[in-house]
Coordinates of C-alpha atoms and ligand atoms in Angstrom, one line a residue:
X135 CA -3.7 32.9 -15.8
X136 CA -5.9 30.3 -14.3
X137 CA -6.8 28.3 -17.4
X138 CA -3.0 28.8 -18.7
X139 CA -1.7 27.4 -15.3
X140 CA -4.1 24.5 -15.4
X141 CA -3.1 23.7 -19.0
X142 CA 0.5 23.8 -18.1
X143 CA -0.1 21.5 -15.1
X144 CA -2.0 19.0 -17.3
X145 CA 0.6 18.7 -19.9
X146 CA 4.0 19.2 -18.1
X147 CA 3.6 18.0 -14.6
X148 CA 3.6 14.5 -13.4
X149 CA 0.5 13.4 -11.5
X150 CA 2.1 13.8 -8.1
X151 CA 3.3 17.4 -9.0
X152 CA -0.2 18.1 -10.4
X153 CA -1.7 17.0 -7.0
X154 CA 0.7 19.3 -5.1
X155 CA 0.1 22.2 -7.5
X156 CA -3.6 21.7 -7.2
X157 CA -3.6 21.5 -3.3
X158 CA -1.4 24.7 -3.1
X159 CA -3.8 26.6 -5.5
X160 CA -2.8 25.9 -9.1
X161 CA -4.1 29.1 -10.5
X162 CA -2.0 31.3 -8.1
X163 CA 1.2 29.2 -8.5
X164 CA 3.4 29.3 -11.5
X165 CA 4.3 25.5 -11.7
X166 CA 7.9 24.4 -12.4
X167 CA 7.8 22.0 -15.2
X168 CA 8.7 18.4 -14.3
X169 CA 11.2 18.4 -17.2
X170 CA 13.4 20.9 -15.2
X171 CA 13.0 19.0 -11.8
X172 CA 15.2 16.1 -10.6
X173 CA 14.0 12.7 -11.9
X174 CA 12.8 9.8 -9.8
X175 CA 15.2 9.2 -7.0
X176 CA 16.5 5.7 -6.0
X177 CA 15.0 4.5 -2.8
X178 CA 17.4 4.6 0.1
X179 CA 16.0 1.7 2.2
X180 CA 18.0 2.5 5.3
X181 CA 16.6 6.0 5.4
X182 CA 12.9 5.3 5.1
X183 CA 10.8 6.4 8.0
X184 CA 9.1 3.1 8.4
X185 CA 7.0 3.6 11.4
X186 CA 5.4 6.9 12.1
X187 CA 3.0 8.1 14.6
X188 CA 0.5 9.7 12.2
X189 CA -0.2 13.4 12.7
X190 CA -3.8 12.6 12.6
X191 CA -5.4 10.2 15.1
X192 CA -6.4 7.4 12.7
X193 CA -7.1 4.9 15.4
X194 CA -10.3 7.1 16.3
X195 CA -11.8 6.1 12.9
X196 CA -11.1 2.4 13.1
X197 CA -14.0 0.5 14.6
X198 CA -13.2 -2.6 16.7
X199 CA -15.7 -5.4 16.8
X200 CA -15.2 -8.0 19.6
X201 CA -15.6 -11.8 18.9
X202 CA -15.7 -11.4 15.0
X203 CA -15.4 -13.6 13.0
X204 CA -14.9 -15.9 16.0
X205 CA -14.7 -15.6 19.8
X206 CA -11.5 -14.0 21.1
X207 CA -10.7 -12.1 17.9
X208 CA -10.8 -8.2 18.0
X209 CA -11.7 -7.4 14.4
X210 CA -10.2 -4.0 13.3
X211 CA -12.8 -2.7 10.9
X212 CA -11.4 -0.1 8.5
X213 CA -14.7 0.6 6.6
X214 CA -15.2 3.4 9.0
X215 CA -11.9 5.0 8.1
X216 CA -12.6 4.5 4.3
X217 CA -15.9 6.2 4.7
X218 CA -14.3 9.2 6.3
X219 CA -12.9 11.3 3.3
X220 CA -10.3 13.1 5.5
X221 CA -9.1 10.1 7.3
X222 CA -9.0 8.0 4.1
X223 CA -6.8 10.7 2.4
X224 CA -4.5 11.1 5.5
X225 CA -3.9 7.3 5.7
X226 CA -3.0 7.1 2.0
X227 CA -0.8 10.2 2.3
X228 CA 1.0 8.9 5.3
X229 CA 1.4 5.4 3.7
X230 CA 3.0 6.7 0.5
X231 CA 5.2 9.4 2.2
X232 CA 8.6 7.5 2.1
X233 CA 8.2 7.0 -1.8
X234 CA 7.1 10.4 -2.8
X235 CA 9.3 11.1 -5.9
X236 CA 10.7 7.6 -5.9
X237 CA 10.2 5.2 -8.9
X238 CA 7.8 2.5 -7.9
X239 CA 6.6 0.4 -10.9
X240 CA 3.8 -1.6 -9.3
X241 CA 1.7 -1.8 -6.2
X242 CA 0.6 -5.2 -5.3
X243 CA -2.6 -5.4 -3.1
X244 CA -3.9 -8.4 -1.2
X245 CA -7.5 -9.5 -1.5
X246 CA -9.7 -7.8 -0.5
X247 CA -9.2 -4.7 1.6
X248 CA -5.7 -4.5 0.1
X249 CA -7.3 -3.7 -3.2
X250 CA -8.9 -0.6 -1.8
X251 CA -5.9 0.7 0.1
X252 CA -3.5 -0.5 -2.7
X253 CA -5.4 1.1 -5.4
X254 CA -5.3 4.4 -3.8
X255 CA -1.6 4.0 -3.0
X256 CA -0.9 3.1 -6.6
X257 CA -2.7 6.1 -7.8
X258 CA -0.9 8.3 -5.5
X259 CA 2.5 6.9 -6.6
X260 CA 1.6 6.9 -10.4
X261 CA 2.3 3.2 -10.3
X262 CA 0.4 0.3 -11.8
X263 CA -1.7 -2.0 -9.6
X264 CA -1.6 -5.7 -9.3
X265 CA -4.2 -7.8 -7.5
X266 CA -3.1 -10.7 -5.4
X267 CA -6.2 -13.1 -5.0
X268 CA -7.4 -16.2 -3.5
X269 CA -7.0 -19.2 -5.8
X270 CA -9.4 -19.6 -8.7
X271 CA -10.5 -15.9 -9.1
X272 CA -8.2 -14.7 -11.8
X273 CA -9.1 -15.3 -15.4
X274 CA -5.7 -15.5 -17.1
X275 CA -2.7 -17.8 -16.5
X276 CA -1.4 -17.4 -12.9
X277 CA 1.4 -18.2 -10.5
X278 CA 0.4 -19.6 -7.1
X279 CA 1.8 -19.7 -3.6
X280 CA 0.7 -21.5 -0.5
X281 CA 0.6 -19.5 2.7
X282 CA 0.1 -20.1 6.4
X283 CA -3.3 -19.4 8.0
X284 CA -4.0 -19.6 11.8
X285 CA -5.2 -23.2 11.3
X286 CA -3.8 -24.8 8.1
X287 CA -3.0 -23.1 4.9
X288 CA -4.4 -21.6 1.6
X289 CA -3.2 -20.6 -1.7
X290 CA -2.9 -17.1 -3.4
X291 CA -2.4 -16.2 -7.0
X292 CA -1.5 -13.5 -9.4
X293 CA -1.3 -13.2 -13.1
X294 CA 1.9 -14.6 -14.6
X295 CA 2.5 -11.5 -16.6
X296 CA 1.4 -8.9 -14.0
X297 CA 5.0 -7.9 -13.1
X298 CA 8.1 -7.9 -15.2
X299 CA 11.4 -9.2 -13.7
X300 CA 13.2 -6.5 -11.9
X301 CA 10.1 -4.2 -11.5
X302 CA 10.0 -2.4 -8.1
X303 CA 7.0 -3.3 -6.2
X304 CA 5.3 -2.1 -2.9
X305 CA 3.1 -4.7 -1.3
X306 CA -0.1 -3.3 0.5
X307 CA -2.7 -4.7 2.8
X308 CA -5.0 -3.1 5.4
X309 CA -3.5 -5.0 8.4
X310 CA -0.7 -7.3 9.2
X311 CA -1.2 -9.8 12.0
X312 CA 0.8 -13.1 12.1
X313 CA 2.3 -12.1 8.7
X314 CA 1.4 -15.4 6.9
X315 CA -0.5 -13.8 4.2
X316 CA 2.1 -11.1 3.6
X317 CA 4.9 -13.5 3.7
X318 CA 3.1 -15.6 1.1
X319 CA 2.8 -12.5 -1.1
X320 CA 6.4 -11.6 -0.8
X321 CA 7.5 -15.1 -1.9
X322 CA 5.0 -15.1 -4.8
X323 CA 6.3 -11.7 -6.0
X324 CA 9.9 -12.7 -5.6
X325 CA 9.3 -16.0 -7.5
X326 CA 8.4 -14.0 -10.7
X327 CA 11.3 -11.7 -10.3
X328 CA 9.8 -8.7 -8.6
X329 CA 12.0 -6.5 -6.5
X330 CA 9.9 -6.0 -3.3
X331 CA 10.8 -2.6 -2.1
X332 CA 8.7 -2.6 1.0
X333 CA 5.4 -3.6 2.5
X334 CA 2.9 -1.2 4.0
X335 CA -0.2 -1.6 6.1
X336 CA -2.5 0.8 7.9
X337 CA -2.7 -1.5 11.1
X338 CA 0.0 -3.5 12.8
X339 CA -0.8 -6.2 15.5
X340 CA 2.8 -6.2 16.8
X341 CA 2.1 -8.9 19.4
X342 CA 1.5 -11.3 16.5
X343 CA 4.9 -10.8 15.1
X344 CA 4.0 -10.4 11.4
X345 CA 6.0 -7.2 10.6
X346 CA 9.2 -8.7 12.3
X347 CA 8.7 -11.8 10.1
X348 CA 8.7 -9.6 7.0
X349 CA 11.7 -7.6 8.2
X350 CA 13.5 -10.9 8.7
X351 CA 13.0 -11.6 5.0
X352 CA 14.6 -8.3 4.2
X353 CA 11.4 -6.3 3.5
X354 CA 11.1 -2.9 5.0
X355 CA 7.7 -2.6 6.7
X356 CA 5.7 0.6 7.1
X357 CA 2.7 0.6 9.3
X358 CA 0.7 3.6 10.7
X359 CA -1.1 2.3 13.9
X360 CA -0.4 -0.5 16.3
X361 CA -3.0 -2.2 18.4
X362 CA -2.0 -4.6 21.2
X363 CA -3.2 -8.1 21.2
X364 CA -5.0 -9.8 18.3
Ligands
AMP308 P1 -2.1 -12.5 8.9 O1 -1.8 -13.3 7.7 O2 -2.2 -13.3 10.1 O3 -1.0 -11.3 8.9 O4 -3.5 -11.8 8.6 C1 -3.6 -10.7 7.9 C2 -4.9 -10.7 7.0 O5 -6.0 -11.2 7.7 C3 -5.2 -9.4 6.5 O6 -5.6 -9.5 5.1 C4 -6.2 -8.8 7.4 O7 -7.2 -8.1 6.7 C5 -6.8 -10.0 8.1 N1 -6.9 -9.9 9.5 C6 -6.2 -10.6 10.4 N2 -6.3 -10.3 11.7 C7 -7.3 -9.3 11.6 C8 -8.0 -8.5 12.6 N3 -7.8 -8.7 14.0 N4 -8.9 -7.5 12.2 C9 -9.2 -7.3 10.9 N5 -8.5 -8.1 9.9 C10 -7.6 -9.0 10.3

C-alpha cells in the first residue's frame, strides 16, 4: 500500500495535508482526500493566538552580537537559527500556526532576512511569495513607499503587479524593532489594494514599540520571542 498511498497523497491532497500525512507516516495512513475535507476557512482575526511562548527554546539558537553594526546595538543574528534544521522548522511551524487551513494568497517578505523566513512561510501556507526590496533592485515597474529609519528615511519597492486588489497577504520579517520598516510595508501593500491579514516576525523588541505601532494600524502581529532593550 506504500506506493498507492503516496500516489493518492500526491494527487488528492493539498501540500499542507501532504506534509501532515508524510510526517505521520504516509504509507501507514489511509489519507482522507482533500475533496472531502472542509475548504479553506476564513480567518477569525480576534481568535488568532498572536503571541506564543514557543514550545521549543528558540532564543537559545539566536546569537547576540554586541555593538553591531554600531555601538550600543545588540544585533540579534538569526543565521544560527537558520543553520539549525530543527530550530528553523520549529520557527516556521510556529509562525504559520494561526493560518493553517486558512486561505492566504501571498506572503510578502521584507529584504533581506524576510526573504528567507517569508519564503519558507509561503511554502508552508501554499501561498505565493512577494519580495519587498530596497529601491532600485526590482527589474519591472514598481510602486514605492518611504519609511522611517532611526535617522532619516529610505524607500522600499514592490512590483506593481505582484498582488491583485483584495488578495490576502501576510507580511513577514525576521525582527520588528521600531516598526518603521514594517509600517512602510503595510502602507505599500494597502496602497495597491492588498488585504493585510497579519504581520509575523520571529523576534520582537517590545521596548521599541514596533508591534504596538502595527496593531494601532489594525494589523494583527504574531511574534515568537521577545528580547528586552534594542
Ligand atoms: P525597524 O524598522 O526599526 O522595526 O527595524 C526592523 C528591521 O531592521 C528588520 O529588517 C531587522 O532585520 C533590522 N533590525 C533592527 N534592529 C535589529 C537588531 N537589534 N538585530 C537585528 N536586526 C535588526
